[in-house]
Amino acid sequence: MSDPFASFDALELSLTFADVEPGEGQRWTTWPTTIPTQRGPLPRPDWVVTDAGALDTELGILKTGKEADVFLLERAVPDDPAQRTLLAAKRYRGEETRSFHRSAVYTEGRGVQNTRDARALAKKSSHGREVAASAWSIAEFEALCSLHELGAPVPYPVQVNGTEILMEFIGDASGAAAPRLAQVRAPREELAGYFAQIAELMRIFAAAGFAHGDLSAYNLLVHDGRVRVIDLPQIVDIIANPQGLDLLHRDCVNVCDWFARQRVDCDAEQLFADLLAASFA
């Protein structure tokens, strides 16, 4: 007969914290405070640290924005070099999130499943402000999960906890972030290869019924010859959102305008037509 306490003992053992205390700029890992729906899709990459004895250490800021800031975070188990990873911690601000640039344009067609939350949002109560503060982080996390599973080149989403998303850090082991496409200086042939990658990732989005909604050379990263797309809270359902096709077209124009200035042959209208074909296939 199996021991009814065996699974409990195993869980207790896995939750044993290291014999250290968090220092300045540190906290215990927030992984144990999340539930399965707040964690990234399976199978998880080997580098994801899930040990409850890990510490999160802030290493600096990567980016500031109007609605969120991104920090560099190390999640590591003390005295275990094999369990160490760098993460990007994107933290949305509280009430300021409501001033997200043209937010109503992006949220048309989205619903709020919880009726209490919907009423609170409408009344702008204190609970409603809390809902609004976390709405963008949840939307971005869910988009990252969906697109990662479709094979799109997005950072792997590790977890979401309130207004904070932890995701794969795109950069090197020293903490140097990958450059934005706008910062890249490369031969025209190399840039043409990047354009082909971007057209393909836009096709993956479109085939799933989505447009980035704010795509530009500033939210595309280039790392080890591969283009990665970031900043997805405003992702648009091109069917449910009345302005979805307009936003998809704007993404095409923004991308092609930048590449045209780099003397790369591209046609925004042809790209748009190709993406429409993918979205309605």
PDB file of C-alpha atoms in Angstrom:
ATOM      1  CA  MET A   1       0.000   0.000   0.000  1.00  0.00           C
ATOM      2  CA  SER A   2       1.405   3.372  -0.995  1.00  0.00           C
ATOM      3  CA  ASP A   3       2.283   5.908   1.666  1.00  0.00           C
ATOM      4  CA  PRO A   4      -0.462   8.589   1.676  1.00  0.00           C
ATOM      5  CA  PHE A   5       2.037  11.146   2.970  1.00  0.00           C
ATOM      6  CA  ALA A   6       4.742  10.471   0.392  1.00  0.00           C
ATOM      7  CA  SER A   7       3.577  13.132  -2.046  1.00  0.00           C
ATOM      8  CA  PHE A   8       3.207  15.634   0.787  1.00  0.00           C
ATOM      9  CA  ASP A   9       6.724  14.907   2.048  1.00  0.00           C
ATOM     10  CA  ALA A  10       8.112  15.343  -1.474  1.00  0.00           C
ATOM     11  CA  LEU A  11       6.339  18.679  -1.810  1.00  0.00           C
ATOM     12  CA  GLU A  12       7.573  19.826   1.594  1.00  0.00           C
ATOM     13  CA  LEU A  13      11.116  18.875   0.634  1.00  0.00           C
ATOM     14  CA  SER A  14      10.867  20.774  -2.659  1.00  0.00           C
ATOM     15  CA  LEU A  15       9.729  23.882  -0.791  1.00  0.00           C
ATOM     16  CA  THR A  16      12.644  23.910   1.650  1.00  0.00           C
ATOM     17  CA  PHE A  17      14.322  27.291   1.384  1.00  0.00           C
ATOM     18  CA  ALA A  18      18.032  27.811   1.303  1.00  0.00           C
ATOM     19  CA  ASP A  19      19.695  28.788   4.568  1.00  0.00           C
ATOM     20  CA  VAL A  20      20.062  32.431   3.521  1.00  0.00           C
ATOM     21  CA  GLU A  21      18.044  35.600   3.769  1.00  0.00           C
ATOM     22  CA  PRO A  22      17.307  37.988   0.867  1.00  0.00           C
ATOM     23  CA  GLY A  23      19.627  40.981   0.784  1.00  0.00           C
ATOM     24  CA  GLU A  24      19.105  44.457  -0.609  1.00  0.00           C
ATOM     25  CA  GLY A  25      17.465  44.316  -4.029  1.00  0.00           C
ATOM     26  CA  GLN A  26      16.524  40.681  -3.516  1.00  0.00           C
ATOM     27  CA  ARG A  27      13.375  38.690  -2.808  1.00  0.00           C
ATOM     28  CA  TRP A  28      12.431  35.065  -2.621  1.00  0.00           C
ATOM     29  CA  THR A  29      11.393  33.703  -5.987  1.00  0.00           C
ATOM     30  CA  THR A  30       7.748  34.425  -6.768  1.00  0.00           C
ATOM     31  CA  TRP A  31       7.366  31.175  -8.720  1.00  0.00           C
ATOM     32  CA  PRO A  32       5.609  29.295  -5.857  1.00  0.00           C
ATOM     33  CA  THR A  33       3.001  32.072  -5.573  1.00  0.00           C
ATOM     34  CA  THR A  34       1.755  31.492  -9.118  1.00  0.00           C
ATOM     35  CA  ILE A  35      -0.760  28.929 -10.319  1.00  0.00           C
ATOM     36  CA  PRO A  36      -0.420  26.822 -13.491  1.00  0.00           C
ATOM     37  CA  THR A  37      -2.386  29.280 -15.652  1.00  0.00           C
ATOM     38  CA  GLN A  38       0.061  32.023 -14.630  1.00  0.00           C
ATOM     39  CA  ARG A  39       3.062  30.020 -15.832  1.00  0.00           C
ATOM     40  CA  GLY A  40       4.516  29.596 -19.302  1.00  0.00           C
ATOM     41  CA  PRO A  41       3.509  26.788 -21.655  1.00  0.00           C
ATOM     42  CA  LEU A  42       4.859  23.274 -21.419  1.00  0.00           C
ATOM     43  CA  PRO A  43       7.374  21.931 -22.099  1.00  0.00           C
ATOM     44  CA  ARG A  44       9.363  24.578 -20.264  1.00  0.00           C
ATOM     45  CA  PRO A  45      12.907  25.361 -21.424  1.00  0.00           C
ATOM     46  CA  ASP A  46      15.631  23.778 -19.291  1.00  0.00           C
ATOM     47  CA  TRP A  47      16.854  27.207 -18.158  1.00  0.00           C
ATOM     48  CA  VAL A  48      13.628  28.055 -16.278  1.00  0.00           C
ATOM     49  CA  VAL A  49      14.361  27.959 -12.527  1.00  0.00           C
ATOM     50  CA  THR A  50      11.388  26.615 -10.555  1.00  0.00           C
ATOM     51  CA  ASP A  51      13.137  25.804  -7.261  1.00  0.00           C
ATOM     52  CA  ALA A  52      11.364  27.474  -4.327  1.00  0.00           C
ATOM     53  CA  GLY A  53      14.754  28.147  -2.728  1.00  0.00           C
ATOM     54  CA  ALA A  54      15.803  30.543  -5.488  1.00  0.00           C
ATOM     55  CA  LEU A  55      16.353  34.246  -4.985  1.00  0.00           C
ATOM     56  CA  ASP A  56      15.367  37.015  -7.405  1.00  0.00           C
ATOM     57  CA  THR A  57      18.017  39.740  -7.601  1.00  0.00           C
ATOM     58  CA  GLU A  58      17.480  43.029  -9.439  1.00  0.00           C
ATOM     59  CA  LEU A  59      20.443  43.931 -11.629  1.00  0.00           C
ATOM     60  CA  GLY A  60      19.260  47.178 -13.193  1.00  0.00           C
ATOM     61  CA  ILE A  61      16.771  48.656 -15.605  1.00  0.00           C
ATOM     62  CA  LEU A  62      16.620  47.692 -19.274  1.00  0.00           C
ATOM     63  CA  LYS A  63      13.933  50.035 -20.548  1.00  0.00           C
ATOM     64  CA  THR A  64      11.533  52.703 -19.349  1.00  0.00           C
ATOM     65  CA  GLY A  65       8.196  53.348 -21.020  1.00  0.00           C
ATOM     66  CA  LYS A  66       4.953  55.256 -20.683  1.00  0.00           C
ATOM     67  CA  GLU A  67       3.034  52.347 -19.234  1.00  0.00           C
ATOM     68  CA  ALA A  68       5.697  49.889 -18.034  1.00  0.00           C
ATOM     69  CA  ASP A  69       9.359  49.536 -17.148  1.00  0.00           C
ATOM     70  CA  VAL A  70      11.557  46.511 -17.852  1.00  0.00           C
ATOM     71  CA  PHE A  71      14.183  45.368 -15.359  1.00  0.00           C
ATOM     72  CA  LEU A  72      16.977  42.809 -15.542  1.00  0.00           C
ATOM     73  CA  LEU A  73      16.459  40.097 -12.951  1.00  0.00           C
ATOM     74  CA  GLU A  74      18.602  37.148 -11.920  1.00  0.00           C
ATOM     75  CA  ARG A  75      16.754  34.107 -10.571  1.00  0.00           C
ATOM     76  CA  ALA A  76      19.223  31.735  -8.945  1.00  0.00           C
ATOM     77  CA  VAL A  77      19.542  29.081  -6.262  1.00  0.00           C
ATOM     78  CA  PRO A  78      22.380  30.042  -3.895  1.00  0.00           C
ATOM     79  CA  ASP A  79      25.449  27.814  -4.235  1.00  0.00           C
ATOM     80  CA  ASP A  80      24.009  26.031  -7.283  1.00  0.00           C
ATOM     81  CA  PRO A  81      25.499  27.493 -10.491  1.00  0.00           C
ATOM     82  CA  ALA A  82      23.387  25.124 -12.600  1.00  0.00           C
ATOM     83  CA  GLN A  83      20.230  26.893 -11.458  1.00  0.00           C
ATOM     84  CA  ARG A  84      20.760  30.467 -12.546  1.00  0.00           C
ATOM     85  CA  THR A  85      19.029  32.446 -15.250  1.00  0.00           C
ATOM     86  CA  LEU A  86      18.554  36.032 -16.332  1.00  0.00           C
ATOM     87  CA  LEU A  87      15.002  37.272 -16.871  1.00  0.00           C
ATOM     88  CA  ALA A  88      13.340  40.415 -18.138  1.00  0.00           C
ATOM     89  CA  ALA A  89      10.840  41.664 -15.557  1.00  0.00           C
ATOM     90  CA  LYS A  90       8.227  43.890 -17.176  1.00  0.00           C
ATOM     91  CA  ARG A  91       6.235  45.835 -14.604  1.00  0.00           C
ATOM     92  CA  TYR A  92       3.163  47.792 -15.531  1.00  0.00           C
ATOM     93  CA  ARG A  93       2.413  50.883 -13.533  1.00  0.00           C
ATOM     94  CA  GLY A  94      -0.792  51.204 -11.540  1.00  0.00           C
ATOM     95  CA  GLU A  95      -3.372  53.774 -12.519  1.00  0.00           C
ATOM     96  CA  GLU A  96      -1.084  55.203 -15.180  1.00  0.00           C
ATOM     97  CA  THR A  97      -1.730  52.058 -17.190  1.00  0.00           C
ATOM     98  CA  ARG A  98      -5.133  53.521 -18.002  1.00  0.00           C
ATOM     99  CA  SER A  99      -3.409  56.149 -20.119  1.00  0.00           C
ATOM    100  CA  PHE A 100      -1.902  53.504 -22.398  1.00  0.00           C
ATOM    101  CA  HIS A 101      -1.403  55.182 -25.770  1.00  0.00           C
ATOM    102  CA  ARG A 102      -4.693  54.966 -27.677  1.00  0.00           C
ATOM    103  CA  SER A 103      -5.614  51.953 -25.524  1.00  0.00           C
ATOM    104  CA  ALA A 104      -9.274  51.917 -26.632  1.00  0.00           C
ATOM    105  CA  VAL A 105      -8.126  51.303 -30.211  1.00  0.00           C
ATOM    106  CA  TYR A 106      -6.423  48.080 -29.189  1.00  0.00           C
ATOM    107  CA  THR A 107      -8.961  46.758 -26.694  1.00  0.00           C
ATOM    108  CA  GLU A 108     -12.005  46.846 -28.957  1.00  0.00           C
ATOM    109  CA  GLY A 109     -13.277  43.306 -29.311  1.00  0.00           C
ATOM    110  CA  ARG A 110     -11.750  42.170 -26.028  1.00  0.00           C
ATOM    111  CA  GLY A 111     -14.007  41.041 -23.220  1.00  0.00           C
ATOM    112  CA  VAL A 112     -13.712  40.770 -19.446  1.00  0.00           C
ATOM    113  CA  GLN A 113     -14.786  37.294 -18.392  1.00  0.00           C
ATOM    114  CA  ASN A 114     -15.392  38.103 -14.728  1.00  0.00           C
ATOM    115  CA  THR A 115     -18.643  40.061 -14.416  1.00  0.00           C
ATOM    116  CA  ARG A 116     -17.575  41.620 -11.120  1.00  0.00           C
ATOM    117  CA  ASP A 117     -14.410  42.886 -12.778  1.00  0.00           C
ATOM    118  CA  ALA A 118     -16.418  44.237 -15.707  1.00  0.00           C
ATOM    119  CA  ARG A 119     -18.728  46.176 -13.392  1.00  0.00           C
ATOM    120  CA  ALA A 120     -15.793  47.487 -11.388  1.00  0.00           C
ATOM    121  CA  LEU A 121     -14.071  48.689 -14.554  1.00  0.00           C
ATOM    122  CA  ALA A 122     -17.213  50.473 -15.672  1.00  0.00           C
ATOM    123  CA  LYS A 123     -17.630  52.162 -12.284  1.00  0.00           C
ATOM    124  CA  LYS A 124     -13.886  52.974 -12.010  1.00  0.00           C
ATOM    125  CA  SER A 125     -13.900  51.688  -8.424  1.00  0.00           C
ATOM    126  CA  SER A 126     -10.720  50.876  -6.500  1.00  0.00           C
ATOM    127  CA  HIS A 127     -11.117  47.248  -7.561  1.00  0.00           C
ATOM    128  CA  GLY A 128     -11.652  48.432 -11.100  1.00  0.00           C
ATOM    129  CA  ARG A 129      -8.368  50.323 -10.980  1.00  0.00           C
ATOM    130  CA  GLU A 130      -6.631  47.161  -9.813  1.00  0.00           C
ATOM    131  CA  VAL A 131      -8.216  45.229 -12.688  1.00  0.00           C
ATOM    132  CA  ALA A 132      -7.104  47.892 -15.164  1.00  0.00           C
ATOM    133  CA  ALA A 133      -3.568  47.819 -13.755  1.00  0.00           C
ATOM    134  CA  SER A 134      -3.191  44.082 -14.392  1.00  0.00           C
ATOM    135  CA  ALA A 135      -5.197  43.872 -17.644  1.00  0.00           C
ATOM    136  CA  TRP A 136      -2.252  44.764 -19.862  1.00  0.00           C
ATOM    137  CA  SER A 137       0.175  42.370 -18.154  1.00  0.00           C
ATOM    138  CA  ILE A 138      -2.300  39.498 -18.469  1.00  0.00           C
ATOM    139  CA  ALA A 139      -3.024  40.360 -22.111  1.00  0.00           C
ATOM    140  CA  GLU A 140       0.674  40.407 -22.960  1.00  0.00           C
ATOM    141  CA  PHE A 141       1.400  37.190 -21.066  1.00  0.00           C
ATOM    142  CA  GLU A 142      -1.448  35.341 -22.797  1.00  0.00           C
ATOM    143  CA  ALA A 143      -0.300  36.654 -26.178  1.00  0.00           C
ATOM    144  CA  LEU A 144       3.270  35.512 -25.514  1.00  0.00           C
ATOM    145  CA  CYS A 145       2.052  32.055 -24.498  1.00  0.00           C
ATOM    146  CA  SER A 146      -0.145  31.656 -27.575  1.00  0.00           C
ATOM    147  CA  LEU A 147       2.471  32.907 -30.015  1.00  0.00           C
ATOM    148  CA  HIS A 148       5.286  30.895 -28.435  1.00  0.00           C
ATOM    149  CA  GLU A 149       3.227  27.752 -28.920  1.00  0.00           C
ATOM    150  CA  LEU A 150       2.703  28.716 -32.575  1.00  0.00           C
ATOM    151  CA  GLY A 151       6.446  28.997 -33.088  1.00  0.00           C
ATOM    152  CA  ALA A 152       6.631  32.786 -33.314  1.00  0.00           C
ATOM    153  CA  PRO A 153       9.994  34.296 -32.294  1.00  0.00           C
ATOM    154  CA  VAL A 154       8.832  35.842 -29.016  1.00  0.00           C
ATOM    155  CA  PRO A 155      10.529  35.695 -25.600  1.00  0.00           C
ATOM    156  CA  TYR A 156       9.439  32.644 -23.628  1.00  0.00           C
ATOM    157  CA  PRO A 157       6.925  33.820 -20.984  1.00  0.00           C
ATOM    158  CA  VAL A 158       7.969  32.421 -17.593  1.00  0.00           C
ATOM    159  CA  GLN A 159       5.160  33.727 -15.388  1.00  0.00           C
ATOM    160  CA  VAL A 160       2.739  36.569 -14.718  1.00  0.00           C
ATOM    161  CA  ASN A 161       2.037  37.788 -11.206  1.00  0.00           C
ATOM    162  CA  GLY A 162      -0.248  40.806 -10.866  1.00  0.00           C
ATOM    163  CA  THR A 163       1.262  43.620 -12.902  1.00  0.00           C
ATOM    164  CA  GLU A 164       4.623  41.866 -13.430  1.00  0.00           C
ATOM    165  CA  ILE A 165       5.589  39.556 -16.294  1.00  0.00           C
ATOM    166  CA  LEU A 166       8.799  37.569 -16.113  1.00  0.00           C
ATOM    167  CA  MET A 167      10.068  36.460 -19.493  1.00  0.00           C
ATOM    168  CA  GLU A 168      13.146  35.238 -21.296  1.00  0.00           C
ATOM    169  CA  PHE A 169      15.921  37.807 -21.394  1.00  0.00           C
ATOM    170  CA  ILE A 170      17.110  38.375 -24.946  1.00  0.00           C
ATOM    171  CA  GLY A 171      20.792  39.136 -24.607  1.00  0.00           C
ATOM    172  CA  ASP A 172      24.058  37.615 -23.449  1.00  0.00           C
ATOM    173  CA  ALA A 173      25.066  35.983 -20.184  1.00  0.00           C
ATOM    174  CA  SER A 174      26.676  39.194 -18.927  1.00  0.00           C
ATOM    175  CA  GLY A 175      23.333  41.011 -19.026  1.00  0.00           C
ATOM    176  CA  ALA A 176      23.920  43.024 -22.207  1.00  0.00           C
ATOM    177  CA  ALA A 177      20.571  43.265 -23.986  1.00  0.00           C
ATOM    178  CA  ALA A 178      20.195  42.475 -27.679  1.00  0.00           C
ATOM    179  CA  PRO A 179      20.017  45.607 -29.851  1.00  0.00           C
ATOM    180  CA  ARG A 180      16.783  46.859 -31.318  1.00  0.00           C
ATOM    181  CA  LEU A 181      16.536  46.635 -35.077  1.00  0.00           C
ATOM    182  CA  ALA A 182      16.660  50.440 -35.188  1.00  0.00           C
ATOM    183  CA  GLN A 183      20.166  50.285 -33.710  1.00  0.00           C
ATOM    184  CA  VAL A 184      21.508  47.708 -36.143  1.00  0.00           C
ATOM    185  CA  ARG A 185      23.962  48.767 -38.829  1.00  0.00           C
ATOM    186  CA  ALA A 186      24.464  45.963 -41.315  1.00  0.00           C
ATOM    187  CA  PRO A 187      24.979  45.347 -45.058  1.00  0.00           C
ATOM    188  CA  ARG A 188      21.858  45.496 -47.222  1.00  0.00           C
ATOM    189  CA  GLU A 189      21.949  41.729 -47.843  1.00  0.00           C
ATOM    190  CA  GLU A 190      21.887  41.052 -44.107  1.00  0.00           C
ATOM    191  CA  LEU A 191      19.055  43.534 -43.587  1.00  0.00           C
ATOM    192  CA  ALA A 192      17.097  41.861 -46.384  1.00  0.00           C
ATOM    193  CA  GLY A 193      17.388  38.618 -44.420  1.00  0.00           C
ATOM    194  CA  TYR A 194      15.983  40.349 -41.351  1.00  0.00           C
ATOM    195  CA  PHE A 195      13.066  41.646 -43.409  1.00  0.00           C
ATOM    196  CA  ALA A 196      12.304  38.112 -44.567  1.00  0.00           C
ATOM    197  CA  GLN A 197      12.264  36.958 -40.937  1.00  0.00           C
ATOM    198  CA  ILE A 198       9.913  39.776 -39.949  1.00  0.00           C
ATOM    199  CA  ALA A 199       7.561  39.038 -42.836  1.00  0.00           C
ATOM    200  CA  GLU A 200       7.453  35.415 -41.666  1.00  0.00           C
ATOM    201  CA  LEU A 201       6.718  36.298 -38.032  1.00  0.00           C
ATOM    202  CA  MET A 202       3.974  38.659 -39.205  1.00  0.00           C
ATOM    203  CA  ARG A 203       2.567  35.778 -41.251  1.00  0.00           C
ATOM    204  CA  ILE A 204       2.494  33.568 -38.141  1.00  0.00           C
ATOM    205  CA  PHE A 205       0.613  36.319 -36.300  1.00  0.00           C
ATOM    206  CA  ALA A 206      -1.825  36.824 -39.180  1.00  0.00           C
ATOM    207  CA  ALA A 207      -2.479  33.111 -39.652  1.00  0.00           C
ATOM    208  CA  ALA A 208      -3.509  33.007 -35.981  1.00  0.00           C
ATOM    209  CA  GLY A 209      -5.779  36.024 -36.507  1.00  0.00           C
ATOM    210  CA  PHE A 210      -3.537  38.623 -34.888  1.00  0.00           C
ATOM    211  CA  ALA A 211      -1.663  41.796 -35.696  1.00  0.00           C
ATOM    212  CA  HIS A 212       1.051  43.188 -33.435  1.00  0.00           C
ATOM    213  CA  GLY A 213      -0.678  46.555 -33.574  1.00  0.00           C
ATOM    214  CA  ASP A 214       2.384  48.707 -32.968  1.00  0.00           C
ATOM    215  CA  LEU A 215       5.178  46.998 -34.861  1.00  0.00           C
ATOM    216  CA  SER A 216       8.304  49.005 -35.617  1.00  0.00           C
ATOM    217  CA  ALA A 217      12.083  48.803 -35.654  1.00  0.00           C
ATOM    218  CA  TYR A 218      11.972  49.681 -31.932  1.00  0.00           C
ATOM    219  CA  ASN A 219      10.200  46.536 -30.715  1.00  0.00           C
ATOM    220  CA  LEU A 220      12.141  44.082 -32.861  1.00  0.00           C
ATOM    221  CA  LEU A 221      15.375  42.738 -31.387  1.00  0.00           C
ATOM    222  CA  VAL A 222      18.250  41.138 -33.289  1.00  0.00           C
ATOM    223  CA  HIS A 223      20.114  38.421 -31.394  1.00  0.00           C
ATOM    224  CA  ASP A 224      22.547  35.933 -32.912  1.00  0.00           C
ATOM    225  CA  GLY A 225      21.204  36.648 -36.381  1.00  0.00           C
ATOM    226  CA  ARG A 226      17.599  36.059 -35.362  1.00  0.00           C
ATOM    227  CA  VAL A 227      14.855  38.674 -35.118  1.00  0.00           C
ATOM    228  CA  ARG A 228      12.685  38.525 -31.982  1.00  0.00           C
ATOM    229  CA  VAL A 229       9.509  40.544 -31.438  1.00  0.00           C
ATOM    230  CA  ILE A 230       8.633  42.139 -28.083  1.00  0.00           C
ATOM    231  CA  ASP A 231       6.045  44.509 -26.553  1.00  0.00           C
ATOM    232  CA  LEU A 232       2.792  42.677 -27.156  1.00  0.00           C
ATOM    233  CA  PRO A 233       0.179  44.103 -24.735  1.00  0.00           C
ATOM    234  CA  GLN A 234      -1.711  45.789 -27.549  1.00  0.00           C
ATOM    235  CA  ILE A 235      -1.927  42.696 -29.766  1.00  0.00           C
ATOM    236  CA  VAL A 236      -5.013  42.970 -31.950  1.00  0.00           C
ATOM    237  CA  ASP A 237      -7.570  40.407 -33.065  1.00  0.00           C
ATOM    238  CA  ILE A 238      -7.884  41.455 -36.688  1.00  0.00           C
ATOM    239  CA  ILE A 239     -11.405  40.041 -36.978  1.00  0.00           C
ATOM    240  CA  ALA A 240     -12.986  40.967 -33.635  1.00  0.00           C
ATOM    241  CA  ASN A 241     -11.451  44.445 -33.550  1.00  0.00           C
ATOM    242  CA  PRO A 242     -13.206  46.813 -36.008  1.00  0.00           C
ATOM    243  CA  GLN A 243      -9.850  48.503 -36.678  1.00  0.00           C
ATOM    244  CA  GLY A 244      -7.898  45.270 -36.851  1.00  0.00           C
ATOM    245  CA  LEU A 245      -7.151  45.381 -40.570  1.00  0.00           C
ATOM    246  CA  ASP A 246      -6.164  49.040 -40.385  1.00  0.00           C
ATOM    247  CA  LEU A 247      -3.694  48.243 -37.607  1.00  0.00           C
ATOM    248  CA  LEU A 248      -2.316  45.298 -39.582  1.00  0.00           C
ATOM    249  CA  HIS A 249      -1.823  47.592 -42.568  1.00  0.00           C
ATOM    250  CA  ARG A 250      -0.098  50.153 -40.351  1.00  0.00           C
ATOM    251  CA  ASP A 251       2.321  47.468 -39.134  1.00  0.00           C
ATOM    252  CA  CYS A 252       3.171  46.680 -42.767  1.00  0.00           C
ATOM    253  CA  VAL A 253       3.750  50.348 -43.596  1.00  0.00           C
ATOM    254  CA  ASN A 254       5.890  50.967 -40.493  1.00  0.00           C
ATOM    255  CA  VAL A 255       8.119  47.981 -41.186  1.00  0.00           C
ATOM    256  CA  CYS A 256       8.510  48.629 -44.901  1.00  0.00           C
ATOM    257  CA  ASP A 257       9.164  52.336 -44.442  1.00  0.00           C
ATOM    258  CA  TRP A 258      12.098  51.543 -42.160  1.00  0.00           C
ATOM    259  CA  PHE A 259      13.586  48.946 -44.514  1.00  0.00           C
ATOM    260  CA  ALA A 260      13.065  51.189 -47.543  1.00  0.00           C
ATOM    261  CA  ARG A 261      15.163  53.833 -45.802  1.00  0.00           C
ATOM    262  CA  GLN A 262      17.892  51.194 -45.502  1.00  0.00           C
ATOM    263  CA  ARG A 263      17.618  50.580 -49.283  1.00  0.00           C
ATOM    264  CA  VAL A 264      16.016  47.159 -48.879  1.00  0.00           C
ATOM    265  CA  ASP A 265      13.446  46.326 -51.547  1.00  0.00           C
ATOM    266  CA  CYS A 266      10.026  45.831 -49.970  1.00  0.00           C
ATOM    267  CA  ASP A 267       6.403  46.658 -50.717  1.00  0.00           C
ATOM    268  CA  ALA A 268       3.993  47.385 -47.875  1.00  0.00           C
ATOM    269  CA  GLU A 269       0.920  46.712 -50.005  1.00  0.00           C
ATOM    270  CA  GLN A 270       2.250  43.362 -51.199  1.00  0.00           C
ATOM    271  CA  LEU A 271       3.143  42.411 -47.620  1.00  0.00           C
ATOM    272  CA  PHE A 272      -0.356  43.400 -46.491  1.00  0.00           C
ATOM    273  CA  ALA A 273      -1.928  41.316 -49.248  1.00  0.00           C
ATOM    274  CA  ASP A 274       0.207  38.308 -48.299  1.00  0.00           C
ATOM    275  CA  LEU A 275      -0.824  38.638 -44.650  1.00  0.00           C
ATOM    276  CA  LEU A 276      -4.508  38.949 -45.571  1.00  0.00           C
ATOM    277  CA  ALA A 277      -4.211  35.750 -47.548  1.00  0.00           C
ATOM    278  CA  ALA A 278      -2.620  34.031 -44.535  1.00  0.00           C
ATOM    279  CA  SER A 279      -5.269  35.310 -42.138  1.00  0.00           C
ATOM    280  CA  PHE A 280      -8.208  34.135 -44.258  1.00  0.00           C
ATOM    281  CA  ALA A 281      -6.677  30.874 -45.494  1.00  0.00           C
TER     282      ALA A 281
END
